[in-house]
PDB file of C-alpha atoms in Angstrom:
ATOM      1  CA  UNK A 427     142.357 -67.952 -57.224  1.00 44.00           C
ATOM      2  CA  UNK A 428     139.544 -68.185 -60.036  1.00 54.00           C
ATOM      3  CA  UNK A 429     137.514 -65.273 -58.564  1.00 66.00           C
ATOM      4  CA  UNK A 430     136.353 -62.004 -59.424  1.00 73.00           C
ATOM      5  CA  UNK A 431     139.123 -60.554 -57.539  1.00 71.00           C
ATOM      6  CA  UNK A 432     141.894 -62.364 -59.272  1.00 80.00           C
ATOM      7  CA  UNK A 433     144.741 -60.295 -59.927  1.00 81.00           C
ATOM      8  CA  UNK A 434     143.525 -57.320 -57.816  1.00 86.00           C
ATOM      9  CA  UNK A 435     145.862 -54.346 -57.287  1.00 90.00           C
ATOM     10  CA  UNK A 436     143.482 -52.829 -54.543  1.00 92.00           C
ATOM     11  CA  UNK A 437     145.406 -52.877 -51.378  1.00 93.00           C
ATOM     12  CA  UNK A 438     143.919 -54.700 -48.457  1.00 95.00           C
ATOM     13  CA  UNK A 439     143.632 -51.507 -46.406  1.00 96.00           C
ATOM     14  CA  UNK A 440     141.372 -50.120 -49.125  1.00 97.00           C
ATOM     15  CA  UNK A 441     139.151 -53.448 -48.970  1.00 97.00           C
ATOM     16  CA  UNK A 442     138.814 -52.999 -45.241  1.00 97.00           C
ATOM     17  CA  UNK A 443     137.989 -49.287 -45.621  1.00 98.00           C
ATOM     18  CA  UNK A 444     135.433 -50.073 -48.256  1.00 98.00           C
ATOM     19  CA  UNK A 445     133.601 -52.890 -45.917  1.00 98.00           C
ATOM     20  CA  UNK A 446     133.705 -50.478 -43.089  1.00 98.00           C
ATOM     21  CA  UNK A 447     132.031 -47.897 -45.192  1.00 98.00           C
ATOM     22  CA  UNK A 448     129.553 -50.359 -46.952  1.00 98.00           C
ATOM     23  CA  UNK A 449     128.611 -51.586 -43.197  1.00 98.00           C
ATOM     24  CA  UNK A 450     128.081 -48.005 -42.244  1.00 97.00           C
ATOM     25  CA  UNK A 451     125.924 -47.034 -45.102  1.00 97.00           C
ATOM     26  CA  UNK A 452     123.612 -50.048 -44.349  1.00 97.00           C
ATOM     27  CA  UNK A 453     123.231 -48.877 -40.844  1.00 96.00           C
ATOM     28  CA  UNK A 454     125.810 -51.008 -38.666  1.00 96.00           C
ATOM     29  CA  UNK A 455     126.650 -48.488 -35.986  1.00 91.00           C
ATOM     30  CA  UNK A 456     128.526 -51.229 -34.317  1.00 96.00           C
ATOM     31  CA  UNK A 457     131.381 -52.935 -36.472  1.00 97.00           C
ATOM     32  CA  UNK A 458     134.945 -54.394 -36.508  1.00 97.00           C
ATOM     33  CA  UNK A 459     136.906 -55.023 -39.699  1.00 98.00           C
ATOM     34  CA  UNK A 460     140.088 -56.532 -38.911  1.00 96.00           C
ATOM     35  CA  UNK A 461     142.292 -59.612 -38.662  1.00 94.00           C
ATOM     36  CA  UNK A 462     144.405 -61.812 -36.351  1.00 91.00           C
ATOM     37  CA  UNK A 463     147.017 -64.053 -37.672  1.00 90.00           C
ATOM     38  CA  UNK A 464     145.653 -66.283 -40.392  1.00 93.00           C
ATOM     39  CA  UNK A 465     142.103 -64.665 -40.181  1.00 96.00           C
ATOM     40  CA  UNK A 466     140.001 -61.876 -41.273  1.00 97.00           C
ATOM     41  CA  UNK A 467     137.242 -60.973 -39.133  1.00 97.00           C
ATOM     42  CA  UNK A 468     134.215 -58.788 -39.880  1.00 98.00           C
ATOM     43  CA  UNK A 469     131.503 -58.434 -37.014  1.00 98.00           C
ATOM     44  CA  UNK A 470     128.629 -55.940 -37.157  1.00 98.00           C
ATOM     45  CA  UNK A 471     125.232 -55.244 -35.958  1.00 97.00           C
ATOM     46  CA  UNK A 472     122.201 -54.475 -38.349  1.00 95.00           C
ATOM     47  CA  UNK A 473     118.649 -54.775 -37.728  1.00 87.00           C
ATOM     48  CA  UNK A 474     119.193 -56.119 -34.356  1.00 93.00           C
ATOM     49  CA  UNK A 475     121.170 -58.818 -35.393  1.00 95.00           C
ATOM     50  CA  UNK A 476     125.117 -59.328 -34.929  1.00 97.00           C
ATOM     51  CA  UNK A 477     126.750 -60.894 -37.913  1.00 98.00           C
ATOM     52  CA  UNK A 478     130.213 -62.436 -38.031  1.00 98.00           C
ATOM     53  CA  UNK A 479     132.436 -63.289 -41.036  1.00 98.00           C
ATOM     54  CA  UNK A 480     135.491 -65.276 -40.251  1.00 97.00           C
ATOM     55  CA  UNK A 481     137.586 -65.757 -43.321  1.00 97.00           C
ATOM     56  CA  UNK A 482     140.772 -67.612 -43.315  1.00 97.00           C
ATOM     57  CA  UNK A 483     143.814 -65.760 -44.843  1.00 96.00           C
ATOM     58  CA  UNK A 484     146.717 -67.578 -46.603  1.00 94.00           C
ATOM     59  CA  UNK A 485     149.842 -68.470 -44.577  1.00 92.00           C
ATOM     60  CA  UNK A 486     152.887 -66.768 -45.921  1.00 90.00           C
ATOM     61  CA  UNK A 487     154.705 -70.289 -45.702  1.00 87.00           C
ATOM     62  CA  UNK A 488     152.337 -71.704 -48.224  1.00 88.00           C
ATOM     63  CA  UNK A 489     154.042 -69.497 -50.946  1.00 87.00           C
ATOM     64  CA  UNK A 490     157.632 -70.590 -50.591  1.00 86.00           C
ATOM     65  CA  UNK A 491     157.385 -72.917 -53.569  1.00 80.00           C
ATOM     66  CA  UNK A 492     156.527 -71.833 -57.064  1.00 80.00           C
ATOM     67  CA  UNK A 493     153.311 -73.808 -58.151  1.00 77.00           C
ATOM     68  CA  UNK A 494     154.797 -73.888 -61.724  1.00 83.00           C
ATOM     69  CA  UNK A 495     158.003 -75.391 -60.514  1.00 82.00           C
ATOM     70  CA  UNK A 496     157.608 -76.988 -57.328  1.00 78.00           C
ATOM     71  CA  UNK A 497     160.993 -78.186 -56.694  1.00 79.00           C
ATOM     72  CA  UNK A 498     162.331 -74.405 -56.807  1.00 83.00           C
ATOM     73  CA  UNK A 499     162.043 -72.508 -53.322  1.00 85.00           C
ATOM     74  CA  UNK A 500     161.014 -68.855 -54.198  1.00 82.00           C
ATOM     75  CA  UNK A 501     162.886 -66.002 -52.808  1.00 88.00           C
ATOM     76  CA  UNK A 502     161.926 -63.985 -50.048  1.00 87.00           C
ATOM     77  CA  UNK A 503     160.478 -60.945 -52.233  1.00 91.00           C
ATOM     78  CA  UNK A 504     158.746 -63.387 -54.535  1.00 89.00           C
ATOM     79  CA  UNK A 505     157.122 -65.110 -51.336  1.00 89.00           C
ATOM     80  CA  UNK A 506     156.233 -61.755 -50.047  1.00 92.00           C
ATOM     81  CA  UNK A 507     154.549 -60.597 -53.409  1.00 93.00           C
ATOM     82  CA  UNK A 508     152.538 -63.941 -53.743  1.00 91.00           C
ATOM     83  CA  UNK A 509     151.270 -63.888 -50.284  1.00 93.00           C
ATOM     84  CA  UNK A 510     150.339 -60.080 -50.414  1.00 94.00           C
ATOM     85  CA  UNK A 511     148.328 -60.758 -53.690  1.00 93.00           C
ATOM     86  CA  UNK A 512     146.715 -63.767 -52.263  1.00 93.00           C
ATOM     87  CA  UNK A 513     145.552 -61.541 -49.116  1.00 95.00           C
ATOM     88  CA  UNK A 514     144.443 -58.599 -51.394  1.00 95.00           C
ATOM     89  CA  UNK A 515     142.347 -61.178 -53.448  1.00 95.00           C
ATOM     90  CA  UNK A 516     140.607 -62.878 -50.280  1.00 96.00           C
ATOM     91  CA  UNK A 517     139.995 -59.449 -48.734  1.00 97.00           C
ATOM     92  CA  UNK A 518     138.360 -58.291 -52.036  1.00 96.00           C
ATOM     93  CA  UNK A 519     136.305 -61.319 -52.578  1.00 96.00           C
ATOM     94  CA  UNK A 520     134.862 -60.893 -48.725  1.00 97.00           C
ATOM     95  CA  UNK A 521     133.806 -57.223 -49.713  1.00 97.00           C
ATOM     96  CA  UNK A 522     132.194 -58.364 -53.015  1.00 96.00           C
ATOM     97  CA  UNK A 523     130.450 -61.320 -50.956  1.00 97.00           C
ATOM     98  CA  UNK A 524     129.077 -58.758 -48.119  1.00 98.00           C
ATOM     99  CA  UNK A 525     128.092 -56.434 -50.911  1.00 98.00           C
ATOM    100  CA  UNK A 526     126.158 -58.876 -52.955  1.00 97.00           C
ATOM    101  CA  UNK A 527     124.283 -59.902 -49.814  1.00 98.00           C
ATOM    102  CA  UNK A 528     123.255 -56.108 -49.329  1.00 97.00           C
ATOM    103  CA  UNK A 529     122.139 -56.061 -52.853  1.00 98.00           C
ATOM    104  CA  UNK A 530     120.013 -59.191 -52.649  1.00 97.00           C
ATOM    105  CA  UNK A 531     118.396 -57.792 -49.654  1.00 97.00           C
ATOM    106  CA  UNK A 532     117.762 -54.141 -51.201  1.00 97.00           C
ATOM    107  CA  UNK A 533     116.367 -56.129 -54.189  1.00 98.00           C
ATOM    108  CA  UNK A 534     113.888 -58.188 -52.232  1.00 98.00           C
ATOM    109  CA  UNK A 535     115.533 -61.338 -53.532  1.00 98.00           C
ATOM    110  CA  UNK A 536     115.583 -62.255 -49.717  1.00 97.00           C
ATOM    111  CA  UNK A 537     115.412 -60.793 -46.636  1.00 96.00           C
ATOM    112  CA  UNK A 538     118.254 -59.576 -44.257  1.00 96.00           C
ATOM    113  CA  UNK A 539     118.191 -62.736 -42.110  1.00 95.00           C
ATOM    114  CA  UNK A 540     118.044 -64.925 -45.293  1.00 96.00           C
ATOM    115  CA  UNK A 541     120.972 -63.578 -46.818  1.00 97.00           C
ATOM    116  CA  UNK A 542     123.165 -63.294 -43.654  1.00 97.00           C
ATOM    117  CA  UNK A 543     121.753 -66.505 -41.922  1.00 96.00           C
ATOM    118  CA  UNK A 544     124.735 -68.739 -41.762  1.00 96.00           C
ATOM    119  CA  UNK A 545     126.638 -65.721 -40.231  1.00 97.00           C
ATOM    120  CA  UNK A 546     124.177 -64.441 -37.791  1.00 96.00           C
ATOM    121  CA  UNK A 547     125.566 -64.999 -34.219  1.00 96.00           C
ATOM    122  CA  UNK A 548     123.537 -66.536 -31.617  1.00 93.00           C
ATOM    123  CA  UNK A 549     123.337 -66.053 -28.056  1.00 93.00           C
ATOM    124  CA  UNK A 550     125.872 -68.913 -27.257  1.00 92.00           C
ATOM    125  CA  UNK A 551     128.355 -66.838 -29.539  1.00 94.00           C
ATOM    126  CA  UNK A 552     128.294 -69.534 -32.368  1.00 93.00           C
ATOM    127  CA  UNK A 553     127.067 -68.363 -35.733  1.00 94.00           C
ATOM    128  CA  UNK A 554     124.058 -70.267 -37.238  1.00 92.00           C
ATOM    129  CA  UNK A 555     126.216 -71.746 -39.561  1.00 92.00           C
ATOM    130  CA  UNK A 556     128.284 -73.245 -37.110  1.00 92.00           C
ATOM    131  CA  UNK A 557     125.385 -74.814 -35.294  1.00 88.00           C
ATOM    132  CA  UNK A 558     123.344 -75.899 -38.420  1.00 88.00           C
ATOM    133  CA  UNK A 559     126.114 -77.269 -40.690  1.00 88.00           C
ATOM    134  CA  UNK A 560     127.078 -80.329 -38.605  1.00 86.00           C
ATOM    135  CA  UNK A 561     123.569 -81.303 -38.603  1.00 83.00           C
ATOM    136  CA  UNK A 562     122.955 -81.049 -42.322  1.00 85.00           C
ATOM    137  CA  UNK A 563     126.156 -82.965 -42.989  1.00 86.00           C
ATOM    138  CA  UNK A 564     124.714 -85.830 -40.445  1.00 83.00           C
ATOM    139  CA  UNK A 565     121.729 -85.668 -42.312  1.00 83.00           C
ATOM    140  CA  UNK A 566     123.057 -86.276 -45.747  1.00 85.00           C
ATOM    141  CA  UNK A 567     125.662 -88.966 -44.030  1.00 86.00           C
ATOM    142  CA  UNK A 568     122.649 -90.814 -42.614  1.00 86.00           C
ATOM    143  CA  UNK A 569     120.038 -90.240 -45.224  1.00 85.00           C
ATOM    144  CA  UNK A 570     117.535 -89.096 -42.803  1.00 79.00           C
ATOM    145  CA  UNK A 571     116.543 -86.088 -44.834  1.00 69.00           C
ATOM    146  CA  UNK A 572     113.752 -83.528 -43.632  1.00 67.00           C
ATOM    147  CA  UNK A 573     111.125 -83.160 -46.521  1.00 67.00           C
ATOM    148  CA  UNK A 574     112.093 -80.829 -49.218  1.00 62.00           C
ATOM    149  CA  UNK A 575     108.917 -78.562 -48.666  1.00 63.00           C
ATOM    150  CA  UNK A 576     107.480 -78.340 -45.203  1.00 67.00           C
ATOM    151  CA  UNK A 577     103.815 -79.635 -44.760  1.00 72.00           C
ATOM    152  CA  UNK A 578     100.990 -77.357 -46.040  1.00 70.00           C
ATOM    153  CA  UNK A 579      98.400 -75.716 -43.889  1.00 74.00           C
ATOM    154  CA  UNK A 580      96.444 -78.180 -41.826  1.00 67.00           C
ATOM    155  CA  UNK A 581      93.702 -79.880 -43.749  1.00 58.00           C
ATOM    156  CA  UNK A 582      95.331 -79.446 -47.229  1.00 58.00           C
ATOM    157  CA  UNK A 583      95.055 -81.878 -49.672  1.00 56.00           C
ATOM    158  CA  UNK A 584      98.362 -83.260 -51.298  1.00 50.00           C
TER     159      UNK A 584
END
């Protein structure tokens, strides 16, 4: 995994705790940091908005073969080590992603809504990203793109 978290030794439990602490420090009184099989889930409420990150976690079975020697099956302890390392890296990346978004908001690079837009939960229970991304993909597929810039004020010359 070519990331800032590659090779991390930080346990998953510590990354989860750091995410929870980070969210609390930014005013999230309601928050969940957890997982279900194959999926990391972070849900929190800040500024009257519910935000949900759902991050796929690697399947243990995907580490049965050694990528350097695909004809060789790894031993059980090697599979466990490789899988646990991949999980540590994914959780660390999620922490860094959320932290970077808060830094962006604090630095006034963007608003909270802009930084977390794709992950804001709508009244339907879907995130903005789940609703918008298919429409964006369709726009690119059909070539029916909206203008790059919105129209200026009424009566403005172009």
